[in-house]
Coordinates of C-alpha atoms in Angstrom, one line a residue:
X5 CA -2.1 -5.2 26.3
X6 CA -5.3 -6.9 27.1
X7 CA -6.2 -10.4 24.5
X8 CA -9.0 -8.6 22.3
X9 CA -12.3 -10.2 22.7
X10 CA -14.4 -8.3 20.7
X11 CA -16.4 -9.8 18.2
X12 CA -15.7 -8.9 14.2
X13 CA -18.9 -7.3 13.5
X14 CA -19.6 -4.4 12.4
X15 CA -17.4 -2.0 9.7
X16 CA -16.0 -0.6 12.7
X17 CA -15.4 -3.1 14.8
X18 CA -11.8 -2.6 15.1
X19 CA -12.1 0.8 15.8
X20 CA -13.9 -0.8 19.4
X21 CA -10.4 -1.8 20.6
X22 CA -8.7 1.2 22.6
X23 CA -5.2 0.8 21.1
X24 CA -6.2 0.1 17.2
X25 CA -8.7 2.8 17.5
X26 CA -5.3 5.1 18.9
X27 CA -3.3 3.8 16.2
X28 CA -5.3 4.3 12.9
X29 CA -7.1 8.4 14.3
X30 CA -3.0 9.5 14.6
X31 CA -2.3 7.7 11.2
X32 CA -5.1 9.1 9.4
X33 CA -3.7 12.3 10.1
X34 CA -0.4 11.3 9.4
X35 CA -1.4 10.0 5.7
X36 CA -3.4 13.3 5.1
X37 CA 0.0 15.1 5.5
X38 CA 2.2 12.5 3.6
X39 CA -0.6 12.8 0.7
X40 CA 0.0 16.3 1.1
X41 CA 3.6 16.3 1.0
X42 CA 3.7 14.0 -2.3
X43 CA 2.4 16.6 -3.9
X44 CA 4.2 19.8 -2.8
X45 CA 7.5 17.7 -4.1
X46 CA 6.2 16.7 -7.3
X47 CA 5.1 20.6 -7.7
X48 CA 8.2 21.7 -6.2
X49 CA 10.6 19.3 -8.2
X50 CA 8.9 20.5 -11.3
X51 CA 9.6 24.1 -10.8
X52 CA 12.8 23.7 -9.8
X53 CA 13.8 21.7 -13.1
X54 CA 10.7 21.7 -15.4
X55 CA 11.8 18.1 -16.1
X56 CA 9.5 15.0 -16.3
X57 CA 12.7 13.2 -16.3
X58 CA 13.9 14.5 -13.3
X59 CA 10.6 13.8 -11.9
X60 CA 10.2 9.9 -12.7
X61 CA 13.8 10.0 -11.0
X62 CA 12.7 11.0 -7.9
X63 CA 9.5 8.6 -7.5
X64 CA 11.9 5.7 -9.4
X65 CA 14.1 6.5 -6.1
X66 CA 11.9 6.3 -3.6
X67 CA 10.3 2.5 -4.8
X68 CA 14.1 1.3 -5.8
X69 CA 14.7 -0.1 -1.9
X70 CA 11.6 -2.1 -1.8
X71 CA 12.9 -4.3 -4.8
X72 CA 16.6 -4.0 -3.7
X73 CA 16.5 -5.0 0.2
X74 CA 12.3 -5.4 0.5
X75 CA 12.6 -8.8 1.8
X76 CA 15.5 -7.6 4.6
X77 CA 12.8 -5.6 5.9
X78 CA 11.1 -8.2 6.6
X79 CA 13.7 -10.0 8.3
X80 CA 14.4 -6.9 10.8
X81 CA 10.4 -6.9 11.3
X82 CA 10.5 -10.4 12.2
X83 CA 13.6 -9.9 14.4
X84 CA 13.1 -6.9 16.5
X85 CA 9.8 -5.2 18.7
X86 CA 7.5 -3.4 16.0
X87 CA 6.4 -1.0 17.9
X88 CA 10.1 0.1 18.1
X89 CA 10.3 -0.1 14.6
X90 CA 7.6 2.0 14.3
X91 CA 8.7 4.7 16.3
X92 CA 12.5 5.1 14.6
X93 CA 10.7 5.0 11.2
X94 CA 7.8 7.8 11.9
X95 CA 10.8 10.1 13.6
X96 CA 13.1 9.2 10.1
X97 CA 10.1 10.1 8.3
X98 CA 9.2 13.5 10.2
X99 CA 13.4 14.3 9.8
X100 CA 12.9 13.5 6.2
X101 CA 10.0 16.6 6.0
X102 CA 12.0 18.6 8.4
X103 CA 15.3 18.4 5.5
X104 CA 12.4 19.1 3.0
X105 CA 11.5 22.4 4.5
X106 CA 15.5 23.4 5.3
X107 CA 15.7 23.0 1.5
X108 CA 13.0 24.9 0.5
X109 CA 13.5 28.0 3.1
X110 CA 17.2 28.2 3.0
X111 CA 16.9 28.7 -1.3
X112 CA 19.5 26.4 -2.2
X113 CA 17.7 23.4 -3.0
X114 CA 19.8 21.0 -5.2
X115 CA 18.4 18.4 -7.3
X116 CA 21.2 15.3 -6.1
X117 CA 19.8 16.0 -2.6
X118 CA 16.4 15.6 -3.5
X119 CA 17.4 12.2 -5.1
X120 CA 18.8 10.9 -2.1
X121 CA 16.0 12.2 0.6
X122 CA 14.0 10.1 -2.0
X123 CA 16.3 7.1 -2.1
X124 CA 16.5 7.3 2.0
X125 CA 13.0 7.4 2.1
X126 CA 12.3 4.6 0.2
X127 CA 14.9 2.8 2.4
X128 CA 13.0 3.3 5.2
X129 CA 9.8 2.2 3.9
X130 CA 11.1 -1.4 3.2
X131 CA 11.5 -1.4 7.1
X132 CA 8.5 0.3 8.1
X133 CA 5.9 -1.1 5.7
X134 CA 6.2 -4.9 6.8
X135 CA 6.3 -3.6 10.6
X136 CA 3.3 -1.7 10.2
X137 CA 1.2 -4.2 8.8
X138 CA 2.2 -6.4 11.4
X139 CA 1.8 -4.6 13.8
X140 CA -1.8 -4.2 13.1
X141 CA -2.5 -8.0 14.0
X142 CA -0.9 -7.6 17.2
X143 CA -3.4 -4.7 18.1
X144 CA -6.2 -6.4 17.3
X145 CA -6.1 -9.9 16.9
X146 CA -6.7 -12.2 14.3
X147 CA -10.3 -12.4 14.2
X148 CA -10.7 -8.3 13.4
X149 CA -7.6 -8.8 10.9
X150 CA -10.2 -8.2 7.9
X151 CA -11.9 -5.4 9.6
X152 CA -8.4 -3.5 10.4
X153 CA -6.9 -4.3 6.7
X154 CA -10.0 -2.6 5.7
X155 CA -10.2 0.1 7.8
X156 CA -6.4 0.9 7.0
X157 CA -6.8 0.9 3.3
X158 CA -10.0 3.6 3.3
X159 CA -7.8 5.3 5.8
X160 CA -4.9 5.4 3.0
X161 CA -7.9 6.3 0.3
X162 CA -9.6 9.1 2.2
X163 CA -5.8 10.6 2.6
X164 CA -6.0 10.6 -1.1
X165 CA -8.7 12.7 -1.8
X166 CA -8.4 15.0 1.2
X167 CA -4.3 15.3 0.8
X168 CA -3.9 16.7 -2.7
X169 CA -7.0 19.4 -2.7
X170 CA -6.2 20.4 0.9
X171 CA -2.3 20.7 -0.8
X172 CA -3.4 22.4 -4.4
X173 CA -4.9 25.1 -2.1
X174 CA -2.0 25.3 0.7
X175 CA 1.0 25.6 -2.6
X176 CA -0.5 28.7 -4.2
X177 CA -1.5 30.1 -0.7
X178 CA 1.6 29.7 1.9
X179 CA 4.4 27.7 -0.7
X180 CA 5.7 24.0 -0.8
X181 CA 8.2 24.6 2.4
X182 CA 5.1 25.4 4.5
X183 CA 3.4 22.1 3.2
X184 CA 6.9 19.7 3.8
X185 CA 6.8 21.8 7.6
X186 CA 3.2 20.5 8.2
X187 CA 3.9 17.2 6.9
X188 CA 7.4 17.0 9.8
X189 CA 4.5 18.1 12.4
X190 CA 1.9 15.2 11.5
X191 CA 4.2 12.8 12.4
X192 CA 4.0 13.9 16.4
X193 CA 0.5 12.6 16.2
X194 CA 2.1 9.0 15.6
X195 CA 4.3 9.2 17.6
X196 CA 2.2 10.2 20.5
X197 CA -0.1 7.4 19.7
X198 CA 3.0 4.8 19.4
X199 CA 3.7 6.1 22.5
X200 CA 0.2 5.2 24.3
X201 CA -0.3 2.3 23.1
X202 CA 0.1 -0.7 26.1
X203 CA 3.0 -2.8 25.3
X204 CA 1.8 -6.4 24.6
X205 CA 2.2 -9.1 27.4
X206 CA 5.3 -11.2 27.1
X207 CA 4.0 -14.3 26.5
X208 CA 2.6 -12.6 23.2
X209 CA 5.9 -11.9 22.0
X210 CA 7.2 -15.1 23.0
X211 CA 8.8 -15.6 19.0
X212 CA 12.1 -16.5 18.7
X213 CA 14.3 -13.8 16.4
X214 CA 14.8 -15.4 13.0
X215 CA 19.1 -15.4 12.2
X216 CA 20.1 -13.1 9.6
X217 CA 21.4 -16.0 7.2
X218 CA 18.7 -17.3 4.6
X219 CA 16.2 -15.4 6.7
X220 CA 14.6 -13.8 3.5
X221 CA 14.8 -16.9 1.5
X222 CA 13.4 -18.7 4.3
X223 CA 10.1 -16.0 3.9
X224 CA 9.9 -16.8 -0.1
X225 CA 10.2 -20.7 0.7
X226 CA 7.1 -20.1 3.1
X227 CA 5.1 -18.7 0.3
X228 CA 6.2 -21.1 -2.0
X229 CA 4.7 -24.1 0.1
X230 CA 1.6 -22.8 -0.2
X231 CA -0.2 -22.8 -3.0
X232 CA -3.2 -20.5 -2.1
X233 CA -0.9 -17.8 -0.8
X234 CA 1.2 -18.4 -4.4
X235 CA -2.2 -17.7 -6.3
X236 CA -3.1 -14.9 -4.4
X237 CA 0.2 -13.2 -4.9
X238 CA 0.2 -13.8 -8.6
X239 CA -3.1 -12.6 -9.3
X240 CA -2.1 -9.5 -6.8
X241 CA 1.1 -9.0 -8.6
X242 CA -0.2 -8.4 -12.3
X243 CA -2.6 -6.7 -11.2
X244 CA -0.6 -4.2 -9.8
X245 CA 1.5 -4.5 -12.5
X246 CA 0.1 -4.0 -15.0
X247 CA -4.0 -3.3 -14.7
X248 CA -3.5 -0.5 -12.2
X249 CA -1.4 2.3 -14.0
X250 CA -4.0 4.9 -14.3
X251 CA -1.9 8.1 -13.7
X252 CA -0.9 7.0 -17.7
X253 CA -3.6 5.5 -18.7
X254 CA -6.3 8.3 -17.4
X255 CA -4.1 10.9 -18.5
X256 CA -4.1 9.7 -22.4
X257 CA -8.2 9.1 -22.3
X258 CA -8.1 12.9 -21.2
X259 CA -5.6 14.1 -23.8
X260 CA -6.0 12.3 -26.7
X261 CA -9.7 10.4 -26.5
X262 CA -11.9 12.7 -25.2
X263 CA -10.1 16.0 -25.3
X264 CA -11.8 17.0 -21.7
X265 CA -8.3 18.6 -20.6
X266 CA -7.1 18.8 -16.5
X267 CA -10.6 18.9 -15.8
X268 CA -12.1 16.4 -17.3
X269 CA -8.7 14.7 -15.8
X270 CA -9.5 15.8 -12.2
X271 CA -13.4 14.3 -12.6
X272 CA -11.9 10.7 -13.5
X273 CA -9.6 10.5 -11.1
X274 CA -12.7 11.6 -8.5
X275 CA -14.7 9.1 -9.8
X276 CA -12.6 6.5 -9.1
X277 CA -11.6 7.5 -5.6
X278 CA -15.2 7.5 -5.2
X279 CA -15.1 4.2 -6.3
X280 CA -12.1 3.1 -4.5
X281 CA -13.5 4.6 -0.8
X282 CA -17.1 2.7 -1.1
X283 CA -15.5 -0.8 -2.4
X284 CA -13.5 -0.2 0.3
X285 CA -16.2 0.6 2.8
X286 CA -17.9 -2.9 1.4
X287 CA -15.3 -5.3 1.3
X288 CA -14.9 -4.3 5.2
X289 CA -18.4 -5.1 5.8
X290 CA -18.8 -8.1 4.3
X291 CA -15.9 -10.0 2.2
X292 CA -14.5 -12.7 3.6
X293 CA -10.9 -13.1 2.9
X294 CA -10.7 -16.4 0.8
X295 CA -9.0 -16.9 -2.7
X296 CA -12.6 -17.3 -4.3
X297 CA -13.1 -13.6 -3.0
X298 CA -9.6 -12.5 -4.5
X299 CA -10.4 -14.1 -8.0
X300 CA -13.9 -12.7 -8.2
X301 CA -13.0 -9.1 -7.3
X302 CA -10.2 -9.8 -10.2
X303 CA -12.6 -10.6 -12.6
X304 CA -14.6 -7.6 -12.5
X305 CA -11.9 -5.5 -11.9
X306 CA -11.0 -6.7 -15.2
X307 CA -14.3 -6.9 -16.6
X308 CA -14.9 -3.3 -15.9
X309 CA -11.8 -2.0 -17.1
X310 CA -12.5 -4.1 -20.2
X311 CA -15.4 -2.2 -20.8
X312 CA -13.8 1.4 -20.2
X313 CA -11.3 0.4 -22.7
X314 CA -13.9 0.2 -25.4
X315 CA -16.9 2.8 -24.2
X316 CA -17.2 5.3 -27.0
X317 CA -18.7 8.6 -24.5
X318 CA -17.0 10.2 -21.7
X319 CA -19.9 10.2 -19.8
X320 CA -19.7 5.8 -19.7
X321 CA -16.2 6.2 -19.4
X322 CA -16.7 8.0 -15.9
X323 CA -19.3 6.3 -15.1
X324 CA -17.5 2.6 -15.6
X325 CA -14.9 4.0 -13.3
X326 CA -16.8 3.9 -10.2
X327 CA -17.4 0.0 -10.5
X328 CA -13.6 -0.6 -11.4
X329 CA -12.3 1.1 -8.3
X330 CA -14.6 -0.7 -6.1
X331 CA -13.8 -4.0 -7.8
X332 CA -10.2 -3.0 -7.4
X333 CA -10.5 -2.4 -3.7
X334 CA -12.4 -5.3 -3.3
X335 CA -9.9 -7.2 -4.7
X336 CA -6.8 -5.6 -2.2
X337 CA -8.8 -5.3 0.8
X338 CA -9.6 -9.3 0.5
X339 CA -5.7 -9.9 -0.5
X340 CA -4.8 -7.9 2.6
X341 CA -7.1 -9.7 4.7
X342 CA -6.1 -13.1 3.3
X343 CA -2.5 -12.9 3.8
X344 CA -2.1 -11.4 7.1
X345 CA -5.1 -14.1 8.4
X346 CA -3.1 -17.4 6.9
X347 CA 0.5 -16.4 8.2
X348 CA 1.5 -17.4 11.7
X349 CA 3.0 -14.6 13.7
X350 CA 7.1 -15.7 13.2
X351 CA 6.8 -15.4 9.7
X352 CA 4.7 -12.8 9.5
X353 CA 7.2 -9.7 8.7
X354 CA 8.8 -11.6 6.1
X355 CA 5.8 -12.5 4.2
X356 CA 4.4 -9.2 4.6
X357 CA 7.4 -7.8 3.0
X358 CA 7.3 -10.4 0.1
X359 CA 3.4 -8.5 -0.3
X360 CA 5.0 -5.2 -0.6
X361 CA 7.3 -6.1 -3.0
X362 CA 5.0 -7.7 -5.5
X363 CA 2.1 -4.6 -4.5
X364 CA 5.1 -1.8 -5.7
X365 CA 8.0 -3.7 -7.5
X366 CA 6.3 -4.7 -10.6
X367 CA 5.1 -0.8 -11.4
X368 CA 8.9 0.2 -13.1
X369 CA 8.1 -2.7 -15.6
X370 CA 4.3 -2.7 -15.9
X371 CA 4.2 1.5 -16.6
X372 CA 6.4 1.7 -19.5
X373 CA 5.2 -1.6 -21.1
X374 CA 1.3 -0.1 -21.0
X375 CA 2.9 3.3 -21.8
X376 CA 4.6 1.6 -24.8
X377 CA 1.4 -0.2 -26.2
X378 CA -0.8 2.6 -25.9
X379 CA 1.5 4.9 -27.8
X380 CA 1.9 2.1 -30.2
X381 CA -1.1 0.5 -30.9
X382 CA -3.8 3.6 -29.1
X383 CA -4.3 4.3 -25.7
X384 CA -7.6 1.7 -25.3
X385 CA -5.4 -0.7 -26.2
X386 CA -3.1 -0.1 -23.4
X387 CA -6.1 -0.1 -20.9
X388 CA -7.1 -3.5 -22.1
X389 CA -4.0 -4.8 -22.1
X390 CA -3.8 -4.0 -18.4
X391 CA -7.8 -5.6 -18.0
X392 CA -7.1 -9.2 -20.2
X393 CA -4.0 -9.4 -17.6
X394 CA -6.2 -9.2 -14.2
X395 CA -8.6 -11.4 -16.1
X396 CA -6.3 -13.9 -17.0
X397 CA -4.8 -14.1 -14.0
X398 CA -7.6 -14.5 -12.1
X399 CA -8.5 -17.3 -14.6
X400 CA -5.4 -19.3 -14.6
X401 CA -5.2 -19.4 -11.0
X402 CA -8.9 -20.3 -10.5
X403 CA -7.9 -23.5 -13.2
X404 CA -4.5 -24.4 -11.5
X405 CA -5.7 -24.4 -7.8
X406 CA -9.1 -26.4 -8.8
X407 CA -6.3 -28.9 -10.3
X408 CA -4.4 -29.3 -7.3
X409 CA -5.2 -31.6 -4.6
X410 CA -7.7 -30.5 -1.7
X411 CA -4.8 -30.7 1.0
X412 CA -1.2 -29.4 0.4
X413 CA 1.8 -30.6 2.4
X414 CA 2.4 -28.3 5.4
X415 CA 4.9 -25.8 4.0
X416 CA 8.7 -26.1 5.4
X417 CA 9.9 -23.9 7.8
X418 CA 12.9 -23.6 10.2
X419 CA 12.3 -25.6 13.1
X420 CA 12.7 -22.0 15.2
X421 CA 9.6 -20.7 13.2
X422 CA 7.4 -24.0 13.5
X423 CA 7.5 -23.8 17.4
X424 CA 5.8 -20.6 17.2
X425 CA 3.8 -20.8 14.5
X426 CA 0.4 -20.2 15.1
X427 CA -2.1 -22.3 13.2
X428 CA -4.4 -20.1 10.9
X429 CA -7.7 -19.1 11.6
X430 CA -10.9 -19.7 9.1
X431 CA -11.7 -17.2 7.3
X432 CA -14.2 -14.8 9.2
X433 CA -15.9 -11.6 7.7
X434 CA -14.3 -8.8 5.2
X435 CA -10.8 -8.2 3.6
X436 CA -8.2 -6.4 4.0
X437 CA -5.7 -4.3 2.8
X438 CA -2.6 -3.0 2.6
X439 CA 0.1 -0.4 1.5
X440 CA 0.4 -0.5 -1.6
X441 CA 0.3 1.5 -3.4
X442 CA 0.6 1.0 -7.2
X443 CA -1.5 4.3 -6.9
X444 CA -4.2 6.6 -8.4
X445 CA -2.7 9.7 -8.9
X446 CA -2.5 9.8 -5.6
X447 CA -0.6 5.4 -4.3
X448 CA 1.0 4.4 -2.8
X449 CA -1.0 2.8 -3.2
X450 CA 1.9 4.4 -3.1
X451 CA 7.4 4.0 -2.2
X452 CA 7.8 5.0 0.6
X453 CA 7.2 6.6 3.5
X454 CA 4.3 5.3 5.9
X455 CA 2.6 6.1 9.2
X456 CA 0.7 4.4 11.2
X457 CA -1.2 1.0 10.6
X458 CA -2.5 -0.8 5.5
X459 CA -3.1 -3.6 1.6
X460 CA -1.4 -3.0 -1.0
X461 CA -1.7 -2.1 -2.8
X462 CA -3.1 -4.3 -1.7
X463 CA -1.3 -4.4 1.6
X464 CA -1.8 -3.0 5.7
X465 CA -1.4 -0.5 8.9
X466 CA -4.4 1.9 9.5
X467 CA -2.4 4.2 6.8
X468 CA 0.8 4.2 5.3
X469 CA 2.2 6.3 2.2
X470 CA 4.3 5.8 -0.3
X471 CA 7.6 6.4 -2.2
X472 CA 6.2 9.5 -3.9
X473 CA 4.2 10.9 -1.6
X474 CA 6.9 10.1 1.4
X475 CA 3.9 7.9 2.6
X476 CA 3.2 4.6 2.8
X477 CA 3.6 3.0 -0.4
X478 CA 1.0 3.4 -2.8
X479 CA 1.7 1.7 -6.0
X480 CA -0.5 -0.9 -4.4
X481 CA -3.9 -2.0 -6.7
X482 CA -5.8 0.7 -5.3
X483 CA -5.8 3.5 -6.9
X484 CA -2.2 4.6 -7.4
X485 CA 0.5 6.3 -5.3
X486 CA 3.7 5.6 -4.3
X487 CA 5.0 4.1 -0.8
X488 CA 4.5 6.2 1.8
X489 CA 1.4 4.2 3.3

């Protein structure tokens, strides 16, 4: 594969080099259908047991492997040809949809076997997720790194809206097995792309494999010697944790605040998208990936939120929701971008997988604490709760950074990674993103289950879906989902 030359202007400017522009077409269609497919099994899972139990199970399943062996897949990222990767993930994904739809048809779907397609899913999102993000900067180089984070999280965001209504109609018209069945098919257009892409030069992948022994420690320790990336990731983390829950929070505003019912439901959750597709759009244009960039977009993420929280009209409450989901994907585009730009190339899996685990690993703990405070103390309390977190956060690292000295000790690393490491770059134009997915009701941001190049949030590939959705991940700050980016 050619060295890219191109220069990073323009939204689209990734799109300008042959094999990105390959990679993120097939993955769009591939998110549409894993958007698609997280719906059919939520719908399908509900008939079959008309348990909301059973149907936190089966989304708990699918993000359980990213906190139990996330940073493992970023060791086997780091240690093997992504590409590769990529292509035994997509085909474990499509046999995933296939089982789906031998399920559904054969009339003897069991509950236990839905639990572990969900748990197998998720396991192969913790490999796929940090390939796929890497893979991107191998496509495209690491001056369009903000532009392709950018383009890959309004790829995983225009899934999201098209997905679900092209779903809702496909359900009532042809049944869930039909919708699993055309999910299994979308994964051929990966595939064929993964399959035309030019294989990278040699002297590219001239990276020494990492060993299996402290290999995932090694990635934290990495992270941990440097102090912007430490910021970033904590501001990242509770936000995802904790500011972006809106499939609750939303949900009580339209139950028990304004009284506006599923459709007043369906508007706010439009709104936002909205908001979530032009921040997107935005941050590729012109954000630079830089930890100023990451606290501002914090700030007013929080700011707005803040002010949703309190509004007194539904009309302001929509309204307010359009600015908070292009704060938020300001915010995870520029995280995206900022990552993937300041980690050299050995390390790159591993840190990448450290990303997806903070993006989706703090959403078990964050949903039922803001669950818990809005049924205890009212639901605008919950939402606020979530906003004084992304503001703090943003605040506290802002003050602890500005304290530190203006040059930090080069970060330690094994004296395999330091030969390759490549130095990294200054920042050039937008941000980036990633897969995910806490996640709007999408999401998914958002476990398990991705497809082609998100951010994450806010992490990463030109799509991905997530654990509930058998897509890249969305439970990534953008607007909710589960993995399967």
């Amino acid at each position: 594969m050619a060295v890219n030359s191109i220069a990073p202007t323009g939204v689209f400017a990734a799109l300008r080099v042959r094999d990105y522009r390959i990679y993120w077409s097939t993955g769009l269609v591939s998110n549409i259908g894993s958007a698609m497919q997280g719906v059919a099994l939520d719908w399908f899972v509900l008939t079959l047991t008309h348990s909301g139990t059973a149907l936190g199970w089966v989304a708990g399943l699918q993000f359980a492997p990213v906190l139990l062996f996330g940073l493992w897949g970023g060791v086997i990222a780091d240690r093997y040809d992504r590409r590769t990767l990529l292509l035994w993930t997509q085909t474990l994904y499509a046999v995933q949809a296939l089982l789906l739809t031998v399920i559904v048809f054969s009339g003897h779907a069991a509950l236990w076997l839905l639990y572990v397609l969900s748990f197998a899913l998720g396991c192969v999102f913790t490999v796929e997720n940090p390939a796929r993000l890497s893979f991107v900067t191998e496509l495209v180089g690491r001056a369009l790194i903000p532009k392709a984070a950018g383009l890959n999280i309004l790829s995983l965001n225009a899934a999201r809206l098209i997905g679900p209504a092209i779903a809702g109609v496909l359900i009532g018209a042809i049944g869930t097995g039909w919708v699993f069945a055309l999910n299994a098919v979308s994964f051929t257009a990966v595939l064929a792309g993964l399959l035309s892409i030019r294989p990278r030069t040699r002297e590219t992948r001239a990276v020494a494999r990492p060993p299996w022994t402290g290999a995932g420690a090694e990635g934290l320790r990495y992270v941990a010697a440097r102090p912007e990336l430490v910021g970033v990731f904590t501001i990242f983390g509770l936000v995802a944790t904790f500011a972006v829950n809106f499939p609750t929070t939303l949900t009580l505003f339209a139950g028990r605040v304004f009284d506006v019912g599923s459709r007043g439901l369906g508007l706010m959750n439009t709104a936002l998208a909205v908001g979530t597709v032009a921040g997107t759009v935005a941050a590729t244009r012109g954000v630079s990936p830089r930890v100023r960039t990451v606290v501002v977009g914090a700030l007013l993420f929080g700011g707005f939120e803040a002010l949703a929280a309190v509004t007194p009209t539904y009309p302001a409450f929509l309204a307010l929701l359009l600015p908070a989901g292009f704060t938020l994907m300001t915010l995870n585009t520029a995280v995206s971008a900022f990552v993937q730009s300041e980690v050299s190339d050995a390390m790159r899996g591993r840190v990448m997988a450290v990303y997806t685990v903070i993006s989706m690993g703090g959403s078990p703990v964050g949903a039922p604490v803001i669950g818990w405070i809005s049924q205890r103390a009212g639901v605008r309390w919950g939402l606020g709760v979530g906003a004084a977190a992304a503001v703090l956060a943003a605040l506290g690292v802002a003050l602890w950074l500005a304290r530190r000295p203006r040059s930090a000790p080069a970060p330690a690393v094994s004296p395999v990674a330091a030969v390759s490491a490549v130095p990294p770059v200054p920042a050039v134009s937008p941000v980036a993103a990633a897969s995910a997915t806490p996640s709007v009701p999408p999401a998914p941001a958002a476990p398990p289950g991705s497809r082609s190049a998100s951010a994450s949030a806010s992490a990463a590939a030109p799509t991905g879906r997530s654990p509930a959705t058998g897509h890249q991940p969305s439970h990534e700050p953008s607007t909710g989902g589960t993995p399967h980016d």
